[in-house]
Each structure stands twice: as C-alpha cells, then as structure tokens.
Coordinates of C-alpha atoms and ligand atoms in Angstrom, one line a residue:
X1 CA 31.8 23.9 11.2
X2 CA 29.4 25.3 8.6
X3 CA 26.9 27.6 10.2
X4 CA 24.3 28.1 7.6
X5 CA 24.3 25.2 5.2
X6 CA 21.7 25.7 1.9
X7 CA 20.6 23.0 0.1
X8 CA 19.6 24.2 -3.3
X9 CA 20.3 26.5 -6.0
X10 CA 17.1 27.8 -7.4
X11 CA 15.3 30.5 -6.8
X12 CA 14.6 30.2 -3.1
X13 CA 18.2 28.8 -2.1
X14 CA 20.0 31.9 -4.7
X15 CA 17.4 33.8 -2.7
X16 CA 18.4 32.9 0.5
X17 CA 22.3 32.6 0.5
X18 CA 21.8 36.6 -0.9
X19 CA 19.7 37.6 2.1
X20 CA 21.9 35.8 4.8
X21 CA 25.0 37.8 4.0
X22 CA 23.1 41.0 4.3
X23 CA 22.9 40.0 7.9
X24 CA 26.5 38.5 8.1
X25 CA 26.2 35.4 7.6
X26 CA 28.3 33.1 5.2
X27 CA 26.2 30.4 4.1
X28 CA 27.3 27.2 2.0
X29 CA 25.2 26.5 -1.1
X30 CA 25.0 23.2 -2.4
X31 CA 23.6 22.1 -5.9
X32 CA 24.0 18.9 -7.5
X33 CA 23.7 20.8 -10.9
X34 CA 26.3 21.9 -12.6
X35 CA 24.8 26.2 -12.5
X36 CA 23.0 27.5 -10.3
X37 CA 19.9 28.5 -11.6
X38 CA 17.6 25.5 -10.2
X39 CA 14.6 24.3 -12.4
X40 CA 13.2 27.4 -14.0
X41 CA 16.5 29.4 -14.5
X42 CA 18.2 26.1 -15.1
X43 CA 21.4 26.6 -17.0
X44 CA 20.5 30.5 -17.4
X45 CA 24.1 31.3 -17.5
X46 CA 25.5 29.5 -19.9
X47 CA 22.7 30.4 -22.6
X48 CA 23.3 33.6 -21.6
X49 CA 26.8 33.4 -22.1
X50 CA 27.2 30.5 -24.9
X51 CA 23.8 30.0 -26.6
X52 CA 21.7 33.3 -26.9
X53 CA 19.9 31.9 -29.9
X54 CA 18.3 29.9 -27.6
X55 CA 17.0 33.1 -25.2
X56 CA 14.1 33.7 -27.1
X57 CA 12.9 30.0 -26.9
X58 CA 12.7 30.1 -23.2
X59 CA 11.1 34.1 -23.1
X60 CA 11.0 37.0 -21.0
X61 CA 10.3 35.3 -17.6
X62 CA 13.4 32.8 -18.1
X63 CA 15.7 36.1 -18.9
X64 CA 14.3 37.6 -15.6
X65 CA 16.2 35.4 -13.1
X66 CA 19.2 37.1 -14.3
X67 CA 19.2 39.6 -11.7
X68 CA 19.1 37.0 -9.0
X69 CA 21.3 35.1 -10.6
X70 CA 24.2 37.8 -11.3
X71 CA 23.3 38.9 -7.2
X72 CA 24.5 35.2 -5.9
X73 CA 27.3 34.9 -8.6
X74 CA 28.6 38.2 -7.7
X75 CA 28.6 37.0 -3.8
X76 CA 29.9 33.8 -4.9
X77 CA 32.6 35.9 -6.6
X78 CA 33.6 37.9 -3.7
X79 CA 33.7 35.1 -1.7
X80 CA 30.8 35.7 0.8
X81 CA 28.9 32.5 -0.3
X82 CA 30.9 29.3 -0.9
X83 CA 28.9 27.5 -3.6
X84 CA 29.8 23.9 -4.4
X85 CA 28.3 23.1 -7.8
X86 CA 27.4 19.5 -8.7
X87 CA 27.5 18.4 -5.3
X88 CA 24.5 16.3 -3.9
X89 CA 23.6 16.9 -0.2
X90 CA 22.8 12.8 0.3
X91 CA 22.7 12.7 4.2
X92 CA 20.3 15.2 6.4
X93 CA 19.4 15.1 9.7
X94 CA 17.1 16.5 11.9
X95 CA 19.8 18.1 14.4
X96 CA 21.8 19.6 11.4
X97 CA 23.8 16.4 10.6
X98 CA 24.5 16.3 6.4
X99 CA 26.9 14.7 4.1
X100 CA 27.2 15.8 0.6
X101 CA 29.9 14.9 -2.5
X102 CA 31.0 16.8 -5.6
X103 CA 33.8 17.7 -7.3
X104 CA 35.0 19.7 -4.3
X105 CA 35.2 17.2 -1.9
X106 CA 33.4 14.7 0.4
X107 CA 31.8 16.4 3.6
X108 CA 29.8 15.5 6.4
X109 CA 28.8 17.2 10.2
X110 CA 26.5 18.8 11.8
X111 CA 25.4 22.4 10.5
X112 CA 23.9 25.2 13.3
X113 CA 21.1 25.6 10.3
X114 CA 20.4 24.4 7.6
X115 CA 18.0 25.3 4.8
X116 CA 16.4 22.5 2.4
X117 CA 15.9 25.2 -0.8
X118 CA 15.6 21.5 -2.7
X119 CA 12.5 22.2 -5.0
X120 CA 9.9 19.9 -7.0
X121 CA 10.2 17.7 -9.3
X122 CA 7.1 16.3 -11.6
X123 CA 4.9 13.8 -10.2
X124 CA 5.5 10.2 -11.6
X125 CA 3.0 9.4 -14.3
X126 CA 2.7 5.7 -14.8
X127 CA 0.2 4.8 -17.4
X128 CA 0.8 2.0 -19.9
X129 CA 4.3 2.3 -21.5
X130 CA 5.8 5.2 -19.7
X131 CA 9.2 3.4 -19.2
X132 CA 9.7 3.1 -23.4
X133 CA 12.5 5.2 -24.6
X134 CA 11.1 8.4 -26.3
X135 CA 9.0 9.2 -23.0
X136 CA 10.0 11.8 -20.3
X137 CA 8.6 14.6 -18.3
X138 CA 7.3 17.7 -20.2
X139 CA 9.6 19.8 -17.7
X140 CA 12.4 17.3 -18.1
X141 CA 12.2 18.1 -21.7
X142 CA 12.7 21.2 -20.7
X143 CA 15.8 21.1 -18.6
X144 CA 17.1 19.0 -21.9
X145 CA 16.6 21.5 -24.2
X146 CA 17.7 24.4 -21.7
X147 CA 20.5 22.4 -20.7
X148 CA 21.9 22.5 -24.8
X149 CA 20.4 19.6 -25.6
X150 CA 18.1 18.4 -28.7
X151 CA 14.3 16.3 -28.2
X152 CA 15.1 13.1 -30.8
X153 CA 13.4 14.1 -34.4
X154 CA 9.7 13.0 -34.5
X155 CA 6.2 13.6 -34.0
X156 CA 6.0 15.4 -30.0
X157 CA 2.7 14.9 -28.3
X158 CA 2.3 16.4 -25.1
X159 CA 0.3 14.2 -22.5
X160 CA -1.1 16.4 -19.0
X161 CA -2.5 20.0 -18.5
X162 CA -1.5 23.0 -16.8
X163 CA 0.9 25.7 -16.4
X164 CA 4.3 23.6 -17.7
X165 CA 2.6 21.8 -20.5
X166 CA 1.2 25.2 -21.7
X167 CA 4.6 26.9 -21.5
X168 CA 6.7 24.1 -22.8
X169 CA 3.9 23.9 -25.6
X170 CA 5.0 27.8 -26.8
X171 CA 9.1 26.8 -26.0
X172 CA 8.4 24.1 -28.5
X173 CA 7.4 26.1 -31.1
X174 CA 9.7 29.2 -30.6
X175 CA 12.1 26.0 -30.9
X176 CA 11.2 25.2 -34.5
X177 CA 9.3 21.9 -32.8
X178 CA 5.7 22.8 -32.5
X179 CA 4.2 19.6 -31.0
X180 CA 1.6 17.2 -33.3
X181 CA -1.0 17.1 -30.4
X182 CA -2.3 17.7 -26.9
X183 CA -3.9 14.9 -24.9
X184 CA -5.2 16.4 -21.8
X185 CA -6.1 13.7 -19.2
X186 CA -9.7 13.5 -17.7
X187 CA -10.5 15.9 -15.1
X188 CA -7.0 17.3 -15.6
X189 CA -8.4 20.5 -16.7
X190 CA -11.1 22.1 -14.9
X191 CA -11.1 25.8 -15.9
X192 CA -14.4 26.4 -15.5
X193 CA -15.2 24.8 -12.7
X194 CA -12.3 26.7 -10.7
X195 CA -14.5 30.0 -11.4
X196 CA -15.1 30.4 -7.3
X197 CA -11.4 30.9 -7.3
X198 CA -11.2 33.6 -9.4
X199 CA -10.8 36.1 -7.0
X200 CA -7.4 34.5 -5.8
X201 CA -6.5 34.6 -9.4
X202 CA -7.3 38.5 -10.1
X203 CA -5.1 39.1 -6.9
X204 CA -2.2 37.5 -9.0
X205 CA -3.8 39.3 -12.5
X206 CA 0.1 39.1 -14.3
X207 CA 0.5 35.7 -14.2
X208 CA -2.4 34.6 -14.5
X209 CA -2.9 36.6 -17.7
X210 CA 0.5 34.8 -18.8
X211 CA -1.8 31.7 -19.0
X212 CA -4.1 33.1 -20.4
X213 CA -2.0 34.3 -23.4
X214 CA -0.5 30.6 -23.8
X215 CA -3.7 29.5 -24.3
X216 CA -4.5 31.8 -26.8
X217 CA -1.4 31.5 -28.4
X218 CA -1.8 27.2 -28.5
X219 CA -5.7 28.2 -30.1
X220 CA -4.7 30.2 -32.7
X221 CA -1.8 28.2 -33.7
X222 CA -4.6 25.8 -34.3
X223 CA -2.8 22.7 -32.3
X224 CA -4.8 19.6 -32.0
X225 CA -5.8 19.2 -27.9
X226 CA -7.3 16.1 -27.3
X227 CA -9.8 16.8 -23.8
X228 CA -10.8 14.2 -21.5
X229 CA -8.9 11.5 -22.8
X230 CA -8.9 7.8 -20.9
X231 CA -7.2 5.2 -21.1
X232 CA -4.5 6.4 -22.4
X233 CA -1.6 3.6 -23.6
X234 CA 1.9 4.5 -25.0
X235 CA 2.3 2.3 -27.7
X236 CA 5.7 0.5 -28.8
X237 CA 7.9 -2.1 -28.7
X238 CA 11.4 -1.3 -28.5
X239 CA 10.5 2.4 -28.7
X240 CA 7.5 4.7 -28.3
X241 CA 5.6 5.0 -31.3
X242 CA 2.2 6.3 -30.8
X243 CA -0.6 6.7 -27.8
X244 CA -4.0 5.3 -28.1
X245 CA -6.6 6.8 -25.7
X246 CA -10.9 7.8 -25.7
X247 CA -11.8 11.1 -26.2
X248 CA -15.7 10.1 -27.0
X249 CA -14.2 7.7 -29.8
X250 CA -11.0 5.9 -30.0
X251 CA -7.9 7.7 -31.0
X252 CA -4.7 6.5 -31.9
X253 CA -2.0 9.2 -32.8
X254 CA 1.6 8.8 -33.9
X255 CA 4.1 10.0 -31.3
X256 CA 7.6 9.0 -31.2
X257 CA 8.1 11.5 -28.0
X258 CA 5.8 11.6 -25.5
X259 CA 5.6 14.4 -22.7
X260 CA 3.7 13.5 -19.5
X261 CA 2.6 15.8 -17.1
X262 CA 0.7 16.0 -13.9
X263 CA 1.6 18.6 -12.2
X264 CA 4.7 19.0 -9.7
X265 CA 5.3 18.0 -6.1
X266 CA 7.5 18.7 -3.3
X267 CA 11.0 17.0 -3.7
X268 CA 9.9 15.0 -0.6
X269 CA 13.1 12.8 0.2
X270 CA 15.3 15.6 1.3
X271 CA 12.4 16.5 3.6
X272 CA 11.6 13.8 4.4
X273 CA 14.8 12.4 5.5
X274 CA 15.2 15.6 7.6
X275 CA 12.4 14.3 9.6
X276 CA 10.7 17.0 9.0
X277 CA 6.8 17.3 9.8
X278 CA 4.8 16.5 6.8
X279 CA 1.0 17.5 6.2
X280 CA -1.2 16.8 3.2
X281 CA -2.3 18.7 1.5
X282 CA -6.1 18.1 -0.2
X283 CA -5.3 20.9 -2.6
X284 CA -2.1 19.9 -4.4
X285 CA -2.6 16.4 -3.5
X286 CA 0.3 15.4 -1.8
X287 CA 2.7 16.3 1.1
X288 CA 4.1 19.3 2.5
X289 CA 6.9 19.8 4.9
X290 CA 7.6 22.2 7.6
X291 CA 10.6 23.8 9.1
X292 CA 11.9 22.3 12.4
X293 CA 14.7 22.3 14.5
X294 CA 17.8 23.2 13.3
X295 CA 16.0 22.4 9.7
X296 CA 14.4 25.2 8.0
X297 CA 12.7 24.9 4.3
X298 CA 12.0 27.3 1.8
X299 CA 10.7 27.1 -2.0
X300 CA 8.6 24.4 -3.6
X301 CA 9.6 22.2 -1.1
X302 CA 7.6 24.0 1.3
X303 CA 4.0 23.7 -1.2
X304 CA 4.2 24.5 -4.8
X305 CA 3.9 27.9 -5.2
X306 CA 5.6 29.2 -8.2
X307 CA 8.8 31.0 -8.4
X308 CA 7.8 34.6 -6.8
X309 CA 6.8 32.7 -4.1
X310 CA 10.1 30.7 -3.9
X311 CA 12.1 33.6 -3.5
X312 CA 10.3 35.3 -1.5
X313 CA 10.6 32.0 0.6
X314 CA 14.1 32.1 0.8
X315 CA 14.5 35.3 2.3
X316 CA 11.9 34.6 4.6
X317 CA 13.1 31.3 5.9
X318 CA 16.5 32.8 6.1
X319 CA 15.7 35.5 8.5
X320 CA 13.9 32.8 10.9
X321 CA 16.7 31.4 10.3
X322 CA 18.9 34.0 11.6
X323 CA 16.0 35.1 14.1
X324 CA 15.1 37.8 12.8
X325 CA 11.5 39.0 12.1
X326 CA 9.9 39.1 8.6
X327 CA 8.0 41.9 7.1
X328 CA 4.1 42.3 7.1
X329 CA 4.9 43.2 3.6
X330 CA 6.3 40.2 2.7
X331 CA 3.9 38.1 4.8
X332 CA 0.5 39.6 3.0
X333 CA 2.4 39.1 -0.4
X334 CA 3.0 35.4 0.2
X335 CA -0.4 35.0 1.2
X336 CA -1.8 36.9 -2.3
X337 CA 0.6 34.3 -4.0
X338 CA -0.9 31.3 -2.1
X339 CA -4.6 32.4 -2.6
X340 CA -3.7 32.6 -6.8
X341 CA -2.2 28.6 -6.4
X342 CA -5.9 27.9 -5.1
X343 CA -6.8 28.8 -8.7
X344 CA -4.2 27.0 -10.4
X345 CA -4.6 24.1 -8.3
X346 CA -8.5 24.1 -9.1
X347 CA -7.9 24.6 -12.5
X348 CA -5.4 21.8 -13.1
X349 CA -5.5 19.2 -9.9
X350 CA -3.9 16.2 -10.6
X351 CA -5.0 12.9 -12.0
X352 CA -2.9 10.6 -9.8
X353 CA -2.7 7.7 -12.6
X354 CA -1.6 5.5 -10.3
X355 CA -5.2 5.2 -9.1
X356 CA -6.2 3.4 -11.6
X357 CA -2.8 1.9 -13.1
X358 CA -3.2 -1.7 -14.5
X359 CA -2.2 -4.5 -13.6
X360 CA 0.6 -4.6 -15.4
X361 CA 1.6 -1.3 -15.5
X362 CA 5.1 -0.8 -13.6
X363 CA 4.8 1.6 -10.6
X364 CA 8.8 0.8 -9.5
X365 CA 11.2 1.7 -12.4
X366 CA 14.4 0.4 -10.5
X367 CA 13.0 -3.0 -9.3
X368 CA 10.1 -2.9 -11.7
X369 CA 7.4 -3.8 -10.0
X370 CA 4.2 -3.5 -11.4
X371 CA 0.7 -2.5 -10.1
X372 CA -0.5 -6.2 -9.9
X373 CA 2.4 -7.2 -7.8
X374 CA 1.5 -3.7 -5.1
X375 CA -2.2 -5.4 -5.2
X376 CA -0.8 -8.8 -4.3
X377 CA 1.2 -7.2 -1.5
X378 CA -1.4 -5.0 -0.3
X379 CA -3.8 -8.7 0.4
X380 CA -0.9 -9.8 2.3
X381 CA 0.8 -7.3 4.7
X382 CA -2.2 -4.7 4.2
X383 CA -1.3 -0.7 3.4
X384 CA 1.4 -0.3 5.7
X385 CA 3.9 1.4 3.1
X386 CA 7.1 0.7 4.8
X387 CA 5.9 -3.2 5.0
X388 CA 5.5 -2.9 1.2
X389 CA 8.6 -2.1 0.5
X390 CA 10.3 -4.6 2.7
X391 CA 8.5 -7.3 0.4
X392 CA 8.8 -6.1 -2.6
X393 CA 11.9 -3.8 -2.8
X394 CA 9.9 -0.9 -4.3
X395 CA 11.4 2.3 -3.3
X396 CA 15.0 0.5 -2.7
X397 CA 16.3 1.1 -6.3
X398 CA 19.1 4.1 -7.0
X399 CA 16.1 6.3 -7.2
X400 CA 14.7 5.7 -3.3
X401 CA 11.3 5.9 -4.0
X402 CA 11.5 9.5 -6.0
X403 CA 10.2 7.8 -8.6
X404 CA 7.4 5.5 -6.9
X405 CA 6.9 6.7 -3.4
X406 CA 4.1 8.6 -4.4
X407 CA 2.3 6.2 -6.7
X408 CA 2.6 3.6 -4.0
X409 CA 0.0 5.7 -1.6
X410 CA -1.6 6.3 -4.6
X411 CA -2.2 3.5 -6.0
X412 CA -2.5 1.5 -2.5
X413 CA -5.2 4.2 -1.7
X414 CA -6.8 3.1 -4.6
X415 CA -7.4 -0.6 -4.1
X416 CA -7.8 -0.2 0.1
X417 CA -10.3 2.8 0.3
X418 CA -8.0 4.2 3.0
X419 CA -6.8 7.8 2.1
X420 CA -3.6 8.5 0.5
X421 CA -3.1 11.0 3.5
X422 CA -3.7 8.2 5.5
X423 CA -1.5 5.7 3.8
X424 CA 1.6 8.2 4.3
X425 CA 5.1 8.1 2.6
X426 CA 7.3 5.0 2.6
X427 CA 10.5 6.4 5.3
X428 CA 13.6 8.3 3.2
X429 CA 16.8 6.8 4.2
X430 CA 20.4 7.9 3.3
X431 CA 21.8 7.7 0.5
X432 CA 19.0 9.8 -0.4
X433 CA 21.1 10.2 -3.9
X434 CA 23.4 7.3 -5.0
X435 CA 26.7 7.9 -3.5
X436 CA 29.7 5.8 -4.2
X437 CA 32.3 3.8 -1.9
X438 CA 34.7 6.2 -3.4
X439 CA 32.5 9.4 -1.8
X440 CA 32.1 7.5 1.3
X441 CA 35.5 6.6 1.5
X442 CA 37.1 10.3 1.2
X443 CA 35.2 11.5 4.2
X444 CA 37.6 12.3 6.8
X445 CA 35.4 10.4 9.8
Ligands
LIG501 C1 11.3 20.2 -14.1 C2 10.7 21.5 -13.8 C3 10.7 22.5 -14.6 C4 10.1 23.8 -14.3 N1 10.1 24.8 -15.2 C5 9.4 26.0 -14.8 C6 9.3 27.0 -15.8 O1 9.8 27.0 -16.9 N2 8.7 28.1 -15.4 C7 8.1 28.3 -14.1 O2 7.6 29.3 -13.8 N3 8.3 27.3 -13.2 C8 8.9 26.1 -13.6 N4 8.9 25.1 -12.7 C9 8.4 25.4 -11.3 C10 9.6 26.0 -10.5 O3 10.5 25.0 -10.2 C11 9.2 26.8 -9.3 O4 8.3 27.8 -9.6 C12 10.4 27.5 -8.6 O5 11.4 27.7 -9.4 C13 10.9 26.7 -7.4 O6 12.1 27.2 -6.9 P1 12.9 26.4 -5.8 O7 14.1 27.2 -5.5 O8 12.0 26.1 -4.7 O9 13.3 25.0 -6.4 P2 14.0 24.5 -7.7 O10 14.0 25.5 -8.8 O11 13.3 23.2 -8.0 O12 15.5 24.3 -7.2 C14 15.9 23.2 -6.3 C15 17.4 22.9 -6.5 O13 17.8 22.0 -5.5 C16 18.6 21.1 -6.1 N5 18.6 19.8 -5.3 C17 17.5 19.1 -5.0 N6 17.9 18.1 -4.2 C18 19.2 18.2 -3.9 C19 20.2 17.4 -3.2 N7 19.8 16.3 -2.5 N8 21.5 17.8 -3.3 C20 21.9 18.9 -4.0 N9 21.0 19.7 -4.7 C21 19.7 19.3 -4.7 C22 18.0 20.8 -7.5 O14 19.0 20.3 -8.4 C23 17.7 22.3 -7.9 O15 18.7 22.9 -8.5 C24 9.5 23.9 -13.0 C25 9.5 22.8 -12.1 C26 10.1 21.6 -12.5 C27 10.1 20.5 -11.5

C-alpha cells in the first residue's frame, strides 16, 4: 500500500516528496513527464546536462530550481522517494483510490494521502483560427523549446499579456528569434489601473521588479506591441499565415506562428475528479480547489500563485499531511506572496474569449464543436453544463474537457447572463488522461 502518494513533479510536488522524508515518510511521485522539473524547471536536467547553450536562453530564475531539483534527485537516488517518471496518475478518488500507467507499471489502490502537486496549464483561447497549425500556447512554446525542440522558421507574433508572454518575449530573443509583434488583447493589460494594488506588489519588490525589467527590455528592443486589439482572427488556410485585428484602425500582420496567452489556471481535472471542493475565484477568474479527506493539494492547483509560492505549498500541504503544524513564518510569507498575485491578477486579468467567440468559432477541439452549436444547446437544455455535454459530446474527446471545460462556462455565461461561477464545471471522470486497454489490462485487479 502506498502511504503518501504525490501527484506531480514540479515545484510544489519536488517540494513536497523532500519535506515528507525529513519526517519519515516515503512518498511516491508520479509525473507523466519524462524529468522532473514540472512547468517552469521543465526539462532543467537535461539542458543542464546535454544542452547548456541553451541555459542562457531560459536565465537566472530557470538555473535556480537546480537546488530543488538536485535535493529530490538526490532522495530519488538514495532511494527515499520512488519517482515514476512518465507515468500519468488517470484515476483519483476522494478516499485515496488512484490508478496511474508508465513505463514502470500499471497501478491502482487506495493511498492513506495523497497530494495533487498537478499544476496549471494555460487557459484555452479560442478566437478565430486557433486550431490552424502554426498556433500554440506562448508557454507551450516554451516547454518546446526547453524540451530541445525548435519553433518552425517564420515571422512569431505573440498574442495575450502578462508575466509568460513578457518572459517568453526575452527567451525568444536570447534564442536568436526575437518575435515580429505583440498583440495585446483588450483589457488584457491594465497596469495602471492595478495602481491600488501596489502595495501587494512592493511586498513582493524582486519579482515584481523582474517585470518590470522585461518590459524595459521589450521597449528598448523597440518590438512592435499592438494594445487593445479586437477582433482578433488567425488568418490561413491550411496553415496560419497572418492575424487581422483593430487597434483604432485595421491591422493585418504576417504571422506564421502565433502565441496565445491568457493567463494560467488550475489544472482542474485532477481536482476535480478528486471531488474536491471547488470555489471561484473573482480574481483569477476561474476555480480553485481545496484539500479534503484523504486528498491534499499543493501548488498552482491550489490558485495560481507563482513558483515561490508553490514550493512553499508543498511543504506546507505535506506537513498537514503528516499532521504536523506549519510555521507562522511560512504562513505570513504565503500570505505576502498572495497579496503580490492581487497585483498581477489586476494588472493582467484575463479576457475569457470565449465570451464573445463566434459563431463559428470551435470551442471543442476533439469533437469540434463550435460556439453556434453551445448557443443552439444552451436554447434547448438551458446552462446546465453536464446536460451540454451529453448532447453535444463536448468535453468527451481524449482531452476530457481540459481543453473546453472552461470555455463552456464561459461562453454559456456569456449568452445566459448567469455567472460563470454559477454555471460551474462540466464533472471530470476517469480516464482523466487517455489510458489504453493495454494499461487497463496489466493492472493486477
Ligand atoms: C506552460 C507553462 C509554462 C510556465 N512557465 C513558467 C516560467 O517560465 N516561469 C515562471 O515563473 N512560471 C512559469 N509557469 C508558472 C509555473 O507553472 C508556476 O509558477 C509553478 O511552477 C507551479 O508549480 P507546480 O508544482 O504547482 O506545478 P507545475 O510546475 O505545473 O507541475 C505540475 C506537474 O504535474 C504533472 N501532472 C499534471 N497532471 C498529471 C497527471 N494526471 N499525472 C501525472 N502527472 C501530472 C505535470 O506534467 C507537471 O509536471 C508556467 C506555467 C505553465 C502552465
């Protein structure tokens, strides 16, 4: 029987696994990435190792996670933490019941604890032609290019505001690709307006001067930024080829990548499918979860916080986990770092383009189903998401809604006047990842 079962290898899960053996514990890490590392160290070790040219292009705060990263490998090492690597966790429950796959094995029961360390992902943008080849998420991009990989040659425009764009903006150019244009949504960057939350931003005075010197840095470079663009359209055929949006006058711009970005949220399937209570959250526009039962949660799964946050997370969520108490110190520092996201999250909310997708515009990339056919449903079996999805299979596809879930309150929101809060998330039901017959087949019951 696994005792203390964590789901995730980034910060907050490398975090965690570290702290519980301090306390005696041997917990179970599984990743479904290859390294551990999760999105921001992603693939840290082998660049490292195998591809130092490429240190430089993801700077001083990617280098950092070494130290966490050598802690857990070294544990890993000396067998105190068993870390299964490219294994997805694709069963939870709320009474410690999992089943997860990888190269290791099939395995499923019921764990005393376990922790759900599994992270954000970016919030689906669907505007015009974000399903042509030569478009993907800025930070996707990123785990590309830190996984070894190359962006195709062409013109990069980045489309979305904020901390990732900014960074991945400077990674770009360190890369030897500096991108041919910004296009910042409207109201996707409201610097000055977030002024009242300034003080929450002086309590976090090093990172926040970090943006501040990636703004500088994208000025001086003299990059083309493109503010309060709407309606924005990814232009092409078999292939993206440009964007067309209005910026006070129509602009059309050769891209043959395009970046979206609106922000990150909450990997909410694992939570969700944990059972675990979810809240909105009127700042970051979407849903939290909570830690219940035998379920704990740490990390951007828990609110988007940034990475400090996530590991300090992870050590606090692993000693409630192991009942013991947590620091005051480390309790007033996770409040200092919550009270600098209220900044952030003022600065940069999200747009949530599914509020005003067309009609045409597909919502569902598995079943592709567009915005007209979620208005048709909505007429007919009203905003009930679960009743949605029964009609029109959105949220059934290999993806299980990570990919539409959202955008279906969203959008539903949108055309009802009822709340997305209100609306709620479709249910998550296993196989939260694909999983095949062959996985299924090698468990032992
Ligand atoms: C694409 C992307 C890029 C980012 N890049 C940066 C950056 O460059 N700089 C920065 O400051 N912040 C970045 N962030 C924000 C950053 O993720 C957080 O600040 C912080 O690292 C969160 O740590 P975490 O441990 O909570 O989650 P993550 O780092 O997201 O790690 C979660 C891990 O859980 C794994 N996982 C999820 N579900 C399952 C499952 N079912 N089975 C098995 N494994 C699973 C994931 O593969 C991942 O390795 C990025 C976020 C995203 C989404």
């Amino acid at each position: 029987m696994i005792d203390f079962l964590i789901v995730g290898a980034g910060p907050a899960g490398m975090s965690a696994a570290v702290e519980a053996i301090k306390h005696g514990a041997h917990p179970v890490v599984v990743d479904n990435r290859p390294e551990p590392g999760g999105n921001i160290y992603a693939y840290l070790g082998s660049n490292r190792s195998h591809r130092t040219e490429r240190m430089h292009i993801f700077g001083p705060d990617y280098a950092k996670g070494a130290a966490l990263l050598d802690a857990f490998l070294a544990a890993v090492a000396e067998q105190k933490i068993t870390y299964h690597a490219s294994t997805k966790l694709w069963q939870v429950g709320p009474q410690g019941g999992y089943a997860f796959h990888g190269p290791d094995g099939s395995q499923s029961g019921i764990a005393k604890k376990i922790l759900l360390a599994t992270g954000a992902q970016e919030r689906p943008m669907p505007i015009s032609g974000w399903t042509l080849p030569g478009v993907m998420g800025v930070g996707a991009a990123q785990i590309l290019m830190k996984s070894g990989g190359e962006l195709p040659k062409g013109n990069i425009v980045i489309v979305g505001a904020g901390p990732l764009p900014l960074l991945l903006t400077e990674q770009l150019h360190q890369a030897g690709r500096p991108v041919s244009a910004v296009v910042e949504p409207k109201g996707s960057s409201k610097l000055l307006a977030a002024s009242s939350q300034l003080l929450g931003a002086a309590a976090a005075f090093k990172t926040s001067s970090k943006g501040a010197v990636l703004l500088a840095k994208r000025f001086l470079r003299r990059t083309p930024v493109w503010r309060n663009a709407s309606g924005l359209k990814i232009i092409g055929n078999e292939q993206a080829t440009g964007i067309q949006f209005t910026a006070e006058k129509a602009v059309d711009l050769q891209a043959s990548i395009v970046l979206i970005h609106d922000g990150i949220i909450p990997n909410l399937n694992p939570l969700l499918a944990a059972s675990l209570d979810t809240k909105y959250s009127q700042q970051q526009q979407t849903w939290h979860a909570q830690s219940k039962g035998a379920v704990y949660i740490a990390g951007d799964g828990a609110g988007i916080l940034g990475v400090e946050a996530a590991v300090l997370s992870g050590r606090m969520a692993t000693l409630d986990a192991l009942g013991q108490s947590n620091s005051p110190r480390d309790i007033r520092k996770y409040a200092k770092l919550k009270a600098f996201r209220k900044f952030i999250d003022a600065a940069y909310p999200a747009v949530q383009t599914a509020t005003h997708a067309e009609a045409n515009t597909i919502l569902c990339r598995c079943e592709m189903i567009t915005a007209g056919d979620v208005r048709q449903a909505v007429e007919v079996h009203g905003t009930d998401p679960n009743a949605i999805k029964r009609s029109l299979r959105i949220g059934m596809g290999p993806c299980q809604g990570r990919m539409c879930a959202h955008s279906l309150a969203d959008f539903t929101a949108a055309v009802s006047g009822v709340s997305s809060e209100d609306i709620g998330l479709q249910r998550a039901r296993s196989p939260i990842l694909p999983v095949s017959f062959r996985a299924l087949s090698a468990l032992k019951d």
